[in-house]
mmCIF file of C-alpha atoms in Angstrom:
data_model
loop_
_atom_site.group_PDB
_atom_site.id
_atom_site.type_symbol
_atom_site.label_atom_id
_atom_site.label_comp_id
_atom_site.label_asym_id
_atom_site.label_seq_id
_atom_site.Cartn_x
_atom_site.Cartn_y
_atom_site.Cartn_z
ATOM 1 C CA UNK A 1 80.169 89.986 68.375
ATOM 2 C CA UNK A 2 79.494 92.834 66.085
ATOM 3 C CA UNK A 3 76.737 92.027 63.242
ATOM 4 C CA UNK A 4 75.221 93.808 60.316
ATOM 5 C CA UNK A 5 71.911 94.820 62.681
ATOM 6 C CA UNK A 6 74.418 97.122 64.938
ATOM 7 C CA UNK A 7 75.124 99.565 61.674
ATOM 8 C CA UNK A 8 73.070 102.034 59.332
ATOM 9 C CA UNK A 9 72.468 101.777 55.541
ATOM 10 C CA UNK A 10 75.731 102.039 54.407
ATOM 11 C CA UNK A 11 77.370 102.707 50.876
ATOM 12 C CA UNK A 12 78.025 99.707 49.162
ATOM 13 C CA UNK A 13 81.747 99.340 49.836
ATOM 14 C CA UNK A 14 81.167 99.966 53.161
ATOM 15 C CA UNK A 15 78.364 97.341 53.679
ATOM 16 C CA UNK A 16 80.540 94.519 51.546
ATOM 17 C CA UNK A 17 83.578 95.481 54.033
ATOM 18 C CA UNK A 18 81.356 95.185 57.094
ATOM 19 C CA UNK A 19 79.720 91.709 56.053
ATOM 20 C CA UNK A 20 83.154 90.392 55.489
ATOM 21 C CA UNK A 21 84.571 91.105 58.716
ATOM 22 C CA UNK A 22 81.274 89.752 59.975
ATOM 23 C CA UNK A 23 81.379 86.414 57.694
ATOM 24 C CA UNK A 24 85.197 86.165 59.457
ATOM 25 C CA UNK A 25 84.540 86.987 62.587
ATOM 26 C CA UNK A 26 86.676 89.594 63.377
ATOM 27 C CA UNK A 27 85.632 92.125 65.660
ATOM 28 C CA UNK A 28 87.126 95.262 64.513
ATOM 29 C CA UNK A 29 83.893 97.207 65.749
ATOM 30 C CA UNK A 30 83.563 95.319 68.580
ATOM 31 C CA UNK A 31 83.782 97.867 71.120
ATOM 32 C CA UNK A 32 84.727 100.688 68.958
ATOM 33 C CA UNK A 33 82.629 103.649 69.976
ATOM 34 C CA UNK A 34 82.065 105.441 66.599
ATOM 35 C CA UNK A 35 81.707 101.935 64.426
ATOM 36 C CA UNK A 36 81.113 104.126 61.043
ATOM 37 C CA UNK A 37 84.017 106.136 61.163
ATOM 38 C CA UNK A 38 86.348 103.066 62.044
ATOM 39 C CA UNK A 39 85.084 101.378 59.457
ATOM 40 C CA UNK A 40 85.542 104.536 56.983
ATOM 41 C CA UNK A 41 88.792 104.824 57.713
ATOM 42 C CA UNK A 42 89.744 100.969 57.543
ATOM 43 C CA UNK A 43 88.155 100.558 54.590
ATOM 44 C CA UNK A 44 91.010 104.087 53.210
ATOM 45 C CA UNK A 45 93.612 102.130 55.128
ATOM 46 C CA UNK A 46 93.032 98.797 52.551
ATOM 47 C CA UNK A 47 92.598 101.021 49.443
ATOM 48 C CA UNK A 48 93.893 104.005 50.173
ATOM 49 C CA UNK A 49 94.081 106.983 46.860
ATOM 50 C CA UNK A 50 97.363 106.148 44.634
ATOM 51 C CA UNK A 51 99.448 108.976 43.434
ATOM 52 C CA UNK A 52 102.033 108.835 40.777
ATOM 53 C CA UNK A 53 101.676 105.065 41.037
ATOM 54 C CA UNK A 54 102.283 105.319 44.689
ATOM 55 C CA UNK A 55 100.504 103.871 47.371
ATOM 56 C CA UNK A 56 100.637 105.817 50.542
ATOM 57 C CA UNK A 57 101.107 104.336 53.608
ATOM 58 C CA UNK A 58 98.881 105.495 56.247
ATOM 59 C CA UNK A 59 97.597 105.858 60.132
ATOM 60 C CA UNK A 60 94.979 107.378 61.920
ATOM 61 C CA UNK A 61 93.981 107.483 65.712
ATOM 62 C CA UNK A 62 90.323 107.157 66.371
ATOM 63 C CA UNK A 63 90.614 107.950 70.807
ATOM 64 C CA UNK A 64 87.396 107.619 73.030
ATOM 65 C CA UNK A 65 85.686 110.481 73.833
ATOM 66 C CA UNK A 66 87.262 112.267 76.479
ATOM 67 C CA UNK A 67 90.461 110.440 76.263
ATOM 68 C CA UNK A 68 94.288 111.895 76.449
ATOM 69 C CA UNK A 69 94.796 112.221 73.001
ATOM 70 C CA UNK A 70 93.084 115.779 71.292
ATOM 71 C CA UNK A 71 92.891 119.212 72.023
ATOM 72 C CA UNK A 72 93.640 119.156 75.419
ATOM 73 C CA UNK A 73 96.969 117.139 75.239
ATOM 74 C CA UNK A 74 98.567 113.833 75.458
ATOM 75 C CA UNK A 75 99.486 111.310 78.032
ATOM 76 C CA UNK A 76 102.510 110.211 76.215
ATOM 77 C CA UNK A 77 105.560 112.359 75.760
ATOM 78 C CA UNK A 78 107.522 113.230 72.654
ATOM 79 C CA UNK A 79 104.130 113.685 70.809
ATOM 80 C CA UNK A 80 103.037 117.338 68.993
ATOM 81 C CA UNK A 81 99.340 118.007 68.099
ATOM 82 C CA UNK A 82 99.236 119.788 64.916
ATOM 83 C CA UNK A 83 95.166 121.170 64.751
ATOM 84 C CA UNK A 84 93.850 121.142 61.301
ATOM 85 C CA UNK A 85 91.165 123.619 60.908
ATOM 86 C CA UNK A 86 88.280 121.998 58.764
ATOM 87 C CA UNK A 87 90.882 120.775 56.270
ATOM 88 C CA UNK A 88 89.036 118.137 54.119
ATOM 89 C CA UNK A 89 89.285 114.481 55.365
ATOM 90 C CA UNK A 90 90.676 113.599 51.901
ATOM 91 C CA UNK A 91 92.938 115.453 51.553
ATOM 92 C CA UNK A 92 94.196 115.979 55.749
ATOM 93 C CA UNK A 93 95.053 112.087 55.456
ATOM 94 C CA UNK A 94 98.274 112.897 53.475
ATOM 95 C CA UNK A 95 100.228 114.096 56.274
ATOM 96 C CA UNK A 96 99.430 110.951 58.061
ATOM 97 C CA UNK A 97 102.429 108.331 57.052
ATOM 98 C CA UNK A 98 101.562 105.642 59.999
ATOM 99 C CA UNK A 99 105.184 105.725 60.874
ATOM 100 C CA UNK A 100 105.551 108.968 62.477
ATOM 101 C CA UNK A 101 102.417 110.754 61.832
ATOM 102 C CA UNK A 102 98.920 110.218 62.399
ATOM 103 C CA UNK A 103 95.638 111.802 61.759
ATOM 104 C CA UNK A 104 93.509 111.853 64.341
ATOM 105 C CA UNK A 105 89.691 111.121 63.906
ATOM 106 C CA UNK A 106 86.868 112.495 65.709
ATOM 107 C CA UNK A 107 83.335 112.123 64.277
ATOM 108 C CA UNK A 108 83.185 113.236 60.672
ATOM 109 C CA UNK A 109 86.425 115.194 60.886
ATOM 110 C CA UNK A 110 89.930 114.900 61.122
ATOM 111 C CA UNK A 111 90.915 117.232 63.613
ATOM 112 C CA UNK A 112 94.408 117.087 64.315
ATOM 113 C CA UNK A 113 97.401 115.573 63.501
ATOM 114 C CA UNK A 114 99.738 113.578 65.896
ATOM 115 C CA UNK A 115 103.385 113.837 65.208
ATOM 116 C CA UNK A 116 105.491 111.837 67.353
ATOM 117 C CA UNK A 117 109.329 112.138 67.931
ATOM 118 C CA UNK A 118 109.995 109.021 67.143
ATOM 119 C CA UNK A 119 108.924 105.810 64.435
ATOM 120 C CA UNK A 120 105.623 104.020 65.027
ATOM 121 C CA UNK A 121 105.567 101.595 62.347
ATOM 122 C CA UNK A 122 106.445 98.238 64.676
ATOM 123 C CA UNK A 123 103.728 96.233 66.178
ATOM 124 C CA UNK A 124 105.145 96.454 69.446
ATOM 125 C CA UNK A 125 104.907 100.111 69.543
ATOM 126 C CA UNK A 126 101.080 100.668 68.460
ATOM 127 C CA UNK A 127 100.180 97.877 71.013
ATOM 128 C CA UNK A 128 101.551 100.298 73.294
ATOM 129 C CA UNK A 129 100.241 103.500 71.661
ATOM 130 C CA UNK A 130 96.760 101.421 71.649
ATOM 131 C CA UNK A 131 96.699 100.688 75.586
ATOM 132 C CA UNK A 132 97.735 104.439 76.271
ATOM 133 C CA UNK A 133 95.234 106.431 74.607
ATOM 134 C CA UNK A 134 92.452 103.572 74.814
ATOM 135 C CA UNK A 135 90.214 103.561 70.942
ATOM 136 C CA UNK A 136 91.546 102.522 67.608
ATOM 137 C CA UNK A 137 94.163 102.772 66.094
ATOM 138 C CA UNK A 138 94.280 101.704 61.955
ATOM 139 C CA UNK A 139 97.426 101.699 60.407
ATOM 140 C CA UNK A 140 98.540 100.536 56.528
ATOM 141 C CA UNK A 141 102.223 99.506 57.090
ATOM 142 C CA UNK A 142 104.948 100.356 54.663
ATOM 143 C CA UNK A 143 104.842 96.816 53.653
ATOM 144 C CA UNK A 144 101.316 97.058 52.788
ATOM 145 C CA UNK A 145 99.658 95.199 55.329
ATOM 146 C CA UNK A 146 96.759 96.986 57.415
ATOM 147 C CA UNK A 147 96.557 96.678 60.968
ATOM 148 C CA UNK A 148 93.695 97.543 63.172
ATOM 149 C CA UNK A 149 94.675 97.622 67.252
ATOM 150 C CA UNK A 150 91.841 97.519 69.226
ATOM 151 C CA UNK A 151 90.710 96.903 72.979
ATOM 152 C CA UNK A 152 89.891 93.337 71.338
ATOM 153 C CA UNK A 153 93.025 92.518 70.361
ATOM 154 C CA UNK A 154 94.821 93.113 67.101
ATOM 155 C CA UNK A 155 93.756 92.148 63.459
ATOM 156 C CA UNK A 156 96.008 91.866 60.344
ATOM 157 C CA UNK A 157 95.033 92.154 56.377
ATOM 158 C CA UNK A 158 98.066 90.160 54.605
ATOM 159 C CA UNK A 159 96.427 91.212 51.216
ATOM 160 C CA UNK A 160 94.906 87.910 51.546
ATOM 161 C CA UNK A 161 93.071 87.306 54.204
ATOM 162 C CA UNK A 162 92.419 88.367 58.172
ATOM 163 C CA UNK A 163 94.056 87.288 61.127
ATOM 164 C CA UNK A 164 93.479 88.538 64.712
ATOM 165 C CA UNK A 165 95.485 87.971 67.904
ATOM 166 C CA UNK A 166 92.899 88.430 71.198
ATOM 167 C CA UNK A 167 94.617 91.663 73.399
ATOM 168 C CA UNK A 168 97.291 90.611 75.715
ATOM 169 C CA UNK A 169 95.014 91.087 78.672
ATOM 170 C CA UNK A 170 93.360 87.656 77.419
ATOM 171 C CA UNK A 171 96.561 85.461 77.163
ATOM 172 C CA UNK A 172 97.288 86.909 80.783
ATOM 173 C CA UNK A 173 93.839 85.482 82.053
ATOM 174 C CA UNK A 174 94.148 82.716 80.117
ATOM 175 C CA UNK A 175 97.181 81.129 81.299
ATOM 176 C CA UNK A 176 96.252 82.375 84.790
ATOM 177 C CA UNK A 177 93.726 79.886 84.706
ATOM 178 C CA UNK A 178 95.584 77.395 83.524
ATOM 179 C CA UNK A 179 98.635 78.238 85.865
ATOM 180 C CA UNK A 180 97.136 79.557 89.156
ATOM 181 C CA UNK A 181 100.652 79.235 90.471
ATOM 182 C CA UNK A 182 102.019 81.217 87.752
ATOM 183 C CA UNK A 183 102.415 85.202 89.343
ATOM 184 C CA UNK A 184 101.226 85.812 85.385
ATOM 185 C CA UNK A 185 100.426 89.511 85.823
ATOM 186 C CA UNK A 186 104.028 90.231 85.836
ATOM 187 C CA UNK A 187 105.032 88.221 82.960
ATOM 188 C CA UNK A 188 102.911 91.174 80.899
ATOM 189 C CA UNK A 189 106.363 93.208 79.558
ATOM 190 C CA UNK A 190 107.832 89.739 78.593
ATOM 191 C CA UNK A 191 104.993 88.765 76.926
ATOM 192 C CA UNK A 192 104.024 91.464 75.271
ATOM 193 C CA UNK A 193 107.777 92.045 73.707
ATOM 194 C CA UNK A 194 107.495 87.984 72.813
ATOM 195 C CA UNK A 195 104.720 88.273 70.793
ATOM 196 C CA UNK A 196 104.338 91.857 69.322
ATOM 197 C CA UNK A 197 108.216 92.179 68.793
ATOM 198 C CA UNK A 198 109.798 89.038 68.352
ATOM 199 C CA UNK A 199 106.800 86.757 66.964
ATOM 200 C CA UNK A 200 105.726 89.697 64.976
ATOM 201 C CA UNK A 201 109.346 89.971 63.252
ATOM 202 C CA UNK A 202 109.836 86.342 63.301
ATOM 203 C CA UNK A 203 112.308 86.485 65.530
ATOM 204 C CA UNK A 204 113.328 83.020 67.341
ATOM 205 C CA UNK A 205 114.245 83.754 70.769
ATOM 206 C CA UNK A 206 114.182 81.870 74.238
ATOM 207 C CA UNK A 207 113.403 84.447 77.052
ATOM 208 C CA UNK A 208 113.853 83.224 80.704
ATOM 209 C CA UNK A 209 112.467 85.348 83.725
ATOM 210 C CA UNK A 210 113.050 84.583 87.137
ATOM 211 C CA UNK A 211 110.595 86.380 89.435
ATOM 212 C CA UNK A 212 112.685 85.917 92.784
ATOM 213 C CA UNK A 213 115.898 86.100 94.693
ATOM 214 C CA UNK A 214 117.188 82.735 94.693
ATOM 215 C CA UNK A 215 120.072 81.961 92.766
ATOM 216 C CA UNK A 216 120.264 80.518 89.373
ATOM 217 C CA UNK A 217 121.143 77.016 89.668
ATOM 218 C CA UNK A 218 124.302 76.132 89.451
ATOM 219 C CA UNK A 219 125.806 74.569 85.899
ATOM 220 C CA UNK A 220 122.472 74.303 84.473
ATOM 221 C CA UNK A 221 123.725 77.610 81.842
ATOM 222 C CA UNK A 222 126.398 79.049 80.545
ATOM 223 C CA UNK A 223 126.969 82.797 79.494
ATOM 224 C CA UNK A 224 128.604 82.764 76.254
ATOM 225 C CA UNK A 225 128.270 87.072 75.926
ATOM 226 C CA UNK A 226 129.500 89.008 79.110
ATOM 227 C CA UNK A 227 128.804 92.342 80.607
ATOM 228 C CA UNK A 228 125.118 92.394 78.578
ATOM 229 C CA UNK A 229 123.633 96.338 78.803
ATOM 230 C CA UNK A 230 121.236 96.074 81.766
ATOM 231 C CA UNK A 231 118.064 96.747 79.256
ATOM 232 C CA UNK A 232 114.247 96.753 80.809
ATOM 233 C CA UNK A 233 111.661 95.252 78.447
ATOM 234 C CA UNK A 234 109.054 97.605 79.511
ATOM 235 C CA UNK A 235 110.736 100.698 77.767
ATOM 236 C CA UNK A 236 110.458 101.063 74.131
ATOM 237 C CA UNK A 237 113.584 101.903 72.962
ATOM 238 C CA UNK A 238 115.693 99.645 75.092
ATOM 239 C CA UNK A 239 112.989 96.747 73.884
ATOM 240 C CA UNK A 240 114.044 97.375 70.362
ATOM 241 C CA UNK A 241 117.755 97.259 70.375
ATOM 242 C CA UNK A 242 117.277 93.987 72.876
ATOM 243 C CA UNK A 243 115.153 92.650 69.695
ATOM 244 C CA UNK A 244 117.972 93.723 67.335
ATOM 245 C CA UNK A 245 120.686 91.996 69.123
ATOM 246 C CA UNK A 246 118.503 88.530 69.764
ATOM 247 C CA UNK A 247 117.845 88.708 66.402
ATOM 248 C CA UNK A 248 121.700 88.203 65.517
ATOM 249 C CA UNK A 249 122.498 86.289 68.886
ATOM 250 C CA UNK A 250 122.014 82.278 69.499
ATOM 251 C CA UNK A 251 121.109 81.268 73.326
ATOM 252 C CA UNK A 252 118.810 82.562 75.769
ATOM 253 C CA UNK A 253 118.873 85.619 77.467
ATOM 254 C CA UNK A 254 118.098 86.178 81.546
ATOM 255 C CA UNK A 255 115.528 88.819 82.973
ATOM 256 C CA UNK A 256 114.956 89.849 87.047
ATOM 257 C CA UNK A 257 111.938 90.191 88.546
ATOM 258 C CA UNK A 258 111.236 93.310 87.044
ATOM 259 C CA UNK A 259 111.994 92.267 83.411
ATOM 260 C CA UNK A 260 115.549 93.747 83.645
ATOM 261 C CA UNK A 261 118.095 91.938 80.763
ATOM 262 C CA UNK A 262 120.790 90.410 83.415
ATOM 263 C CA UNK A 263 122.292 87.896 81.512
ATOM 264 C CA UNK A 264 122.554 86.915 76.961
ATOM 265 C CA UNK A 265 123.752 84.354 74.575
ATOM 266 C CA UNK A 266 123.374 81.694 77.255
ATOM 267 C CA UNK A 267 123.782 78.096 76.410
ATOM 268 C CA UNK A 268 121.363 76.261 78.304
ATOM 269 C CA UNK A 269 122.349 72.569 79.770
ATOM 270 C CA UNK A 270 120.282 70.289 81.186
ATOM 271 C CA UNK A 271 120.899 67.801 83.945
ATOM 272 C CA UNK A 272 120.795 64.245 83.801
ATOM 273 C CA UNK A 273 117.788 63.719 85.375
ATOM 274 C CA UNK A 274 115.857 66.466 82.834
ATOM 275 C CA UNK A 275 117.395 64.790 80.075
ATOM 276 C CA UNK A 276 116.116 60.910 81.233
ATOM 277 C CA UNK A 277 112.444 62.858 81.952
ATOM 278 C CA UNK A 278 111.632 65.310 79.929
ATOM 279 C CA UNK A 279 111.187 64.191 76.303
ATOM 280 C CA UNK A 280 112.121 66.603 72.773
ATOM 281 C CA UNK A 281 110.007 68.999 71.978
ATOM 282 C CA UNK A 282 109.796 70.339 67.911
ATOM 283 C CA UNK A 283 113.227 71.297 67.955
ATOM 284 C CA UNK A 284 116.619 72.274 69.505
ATOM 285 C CA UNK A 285 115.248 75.439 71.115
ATOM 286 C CA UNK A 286 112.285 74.392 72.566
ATOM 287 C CA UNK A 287 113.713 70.648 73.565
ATOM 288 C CA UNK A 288 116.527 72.786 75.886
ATOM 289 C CA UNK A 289 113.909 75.282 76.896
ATOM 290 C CA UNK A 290 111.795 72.855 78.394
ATOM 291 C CA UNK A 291 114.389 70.631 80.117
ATOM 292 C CA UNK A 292 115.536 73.851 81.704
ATOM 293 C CA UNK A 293 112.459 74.861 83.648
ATOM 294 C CA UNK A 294 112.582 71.308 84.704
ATOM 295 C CA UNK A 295 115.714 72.040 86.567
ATOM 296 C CA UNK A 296 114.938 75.112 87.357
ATOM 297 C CA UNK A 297 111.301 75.619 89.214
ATOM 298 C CA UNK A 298 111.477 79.397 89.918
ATOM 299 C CA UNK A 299 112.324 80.450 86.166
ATOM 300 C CA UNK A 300 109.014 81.178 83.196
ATOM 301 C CA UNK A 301 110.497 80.260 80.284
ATOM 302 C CA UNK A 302 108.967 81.541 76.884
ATOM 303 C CA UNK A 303 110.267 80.051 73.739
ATOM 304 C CA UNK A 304 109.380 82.264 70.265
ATOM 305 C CA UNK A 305 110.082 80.521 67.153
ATOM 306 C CA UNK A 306 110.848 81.460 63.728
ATOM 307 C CA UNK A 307 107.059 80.737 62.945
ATOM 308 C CA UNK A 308 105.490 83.051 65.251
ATOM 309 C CA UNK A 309 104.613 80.645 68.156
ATOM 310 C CA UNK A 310 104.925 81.526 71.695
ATOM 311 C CA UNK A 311 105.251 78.629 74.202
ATOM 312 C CA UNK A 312 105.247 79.141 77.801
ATOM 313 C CA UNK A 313 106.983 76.749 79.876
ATOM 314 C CA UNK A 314 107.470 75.880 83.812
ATOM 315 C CA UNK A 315 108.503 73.023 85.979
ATOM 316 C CA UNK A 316 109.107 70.660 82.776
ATOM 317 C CA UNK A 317 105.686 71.671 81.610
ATOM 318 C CA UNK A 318 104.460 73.632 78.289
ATOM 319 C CA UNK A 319 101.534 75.191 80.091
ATOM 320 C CA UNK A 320 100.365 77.154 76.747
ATOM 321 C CA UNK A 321 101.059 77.640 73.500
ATOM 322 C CA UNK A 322 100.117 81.023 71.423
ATOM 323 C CA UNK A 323 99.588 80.686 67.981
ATOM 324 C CA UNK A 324 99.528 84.146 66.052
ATOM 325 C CA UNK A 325 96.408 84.781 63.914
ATOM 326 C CA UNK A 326 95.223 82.360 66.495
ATOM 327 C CA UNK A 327 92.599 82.941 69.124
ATOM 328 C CA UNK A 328 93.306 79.631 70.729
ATOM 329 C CA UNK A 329 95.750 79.205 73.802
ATOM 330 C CA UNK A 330 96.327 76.141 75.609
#
């Protein structure tokens, strides 16, 4: 964990900013390689300069040294590097919205600025953007919340306090541990679309992905909406209009091996013998969720609810439970 010891004398917003994160343990710094300047720049992103009686919105890309993202080009398509020639800092964060544009931060300076072909505001995307160019990335969101992504995870201001979600590389191990029989490394794309796209937006959802060949079993589900669009979760785009249409859709929705949509709106029914063994759980959705991985031992089921909890279910068992803002799992 990052303490007050690891920094310099710092001005006295930055030091009161610093000790907080410290007295709530989040590790925003943890790892970071230039600590001062993400701190700087989170401490902009919470209180950024007002104009008009505006307050901007904002995001800024602080990359590893030696990473993708600068003068040299970026790993990630669709992106335009726009090099600011020692423009002031102040005044070079106003073409950074945190939607589509981004300054980008190296030492003192804010060298360029990244302008991507497409919007950047959704959790699920800077996750992404974060695991591609490696660093930090700080981001005020148009509904005023500031985000920091991290290789530690992610960590929310609400405008009330801080909450931080471990990375997705931890829930992985995690429930690896707990599982072993669980092939959890390729359940990444459906969890990371569970909890940074539908948990994120509140969106309830019950996800089922069957890593094999076998055949569903028969009358254990019915699909209620035919010839679904064959969507992958693992692609951006196709990730967001999936979350659109679960959003307005009841029942569960069917992914291959390889985290392809095959099937949506499916009501789930159990058998008689999941019914007599397998006792409720909360509510509706997770109650049917569970009672269908009894009958059906080759299907991961993760259940999102309207609260932000992810469950993970298999074989009749809820082998983990993710609670956003939550470092626990288990």
């Amino acid at each position: 964990m990052f303490s007050d010891d690891d920094l310099p004398v710092l001005p006295g917003r930055l030091r009161r900013l610093a000790d907080e994160l410290v007295d709530e343990g989040v590790d925003v710094l943890e790892g970071a390689h230039d600590p001062i300047a993400t701190l700087v720049e989170l401490a902009y992103a919470l209180r950024p300069q007002r104009f008009e009686g505006r307050t901007p919105t904002y995001g800024v890309l602080l990359p590893p040294p030696g990473s993708v993202l600068g003068p040299g080009g970026l790993a990630e398509s669709g992106v335009e590097m726009i090099a600011l020639h020692e423009l002031d800092v102040q005044f070079a964060r106003r073409f950074a919205d945190g939607v589509t544009t981004f300054a980008v931060r190296e030492d003192d300076q804010i060298t360029h600025i990244a302008c991507f072909d497409r919007n950047l505001a959704d959790e699920y995307d800077l996750v992404g953007l974060q695991t591609s160019i490696g660093g930090i990335v700080v981001q005020r969101h148009p509904n005023g919340q500031v985000r920091v992504f991290s290789p530690t995870g992610v960590v929310r201001w609400d405008g009330v306090a801080w909450h931080r979600d471990p990375p997705l590389a931890a829930w992985v191990r995690r429930l690896g541990e707990l599982a072993p029989d669980l092939p959890v490394e390729g359940l990444r794309p459906l969890l990371r679309f569970a909890i940074h796209e539908l948990a994120s937006r509140r969106i309830g959802a019950t996800l089922i992905w069957r890593p094999t060949d076998l055949s569903v079993p028969k009358h254990r589900h019915e699909p209620l909406v035919h010839n679904a669009p064959a969507l992958h979760l693992d692609r951006v785009g196709e990730a967001a209009a999936l979350a659109q249409a679960l959003s307005q859709t009841d029942g569960a929705a069917l992914f291959d091996r390889d985290t392809q949509l095959v099937g949506l709106g499916i009501r789930l029914a159990p058998s008689t013998d999941a019914d007599r063994t397998i006792g409720p759980m909360r509510g509706m959705r997770h109650t049917s969720a569970l009672r269908y991985s009894h009958d059906d031992p080759d299907a991961i089921v993760v259940v999102v609810s309207e609260s932000g909890t992810v469950t993970i279910m298999h074989c009749g068992h809820a082998y983990a439970t993710i609670e956003r803002g939550d470092e626990s799992i288990g």
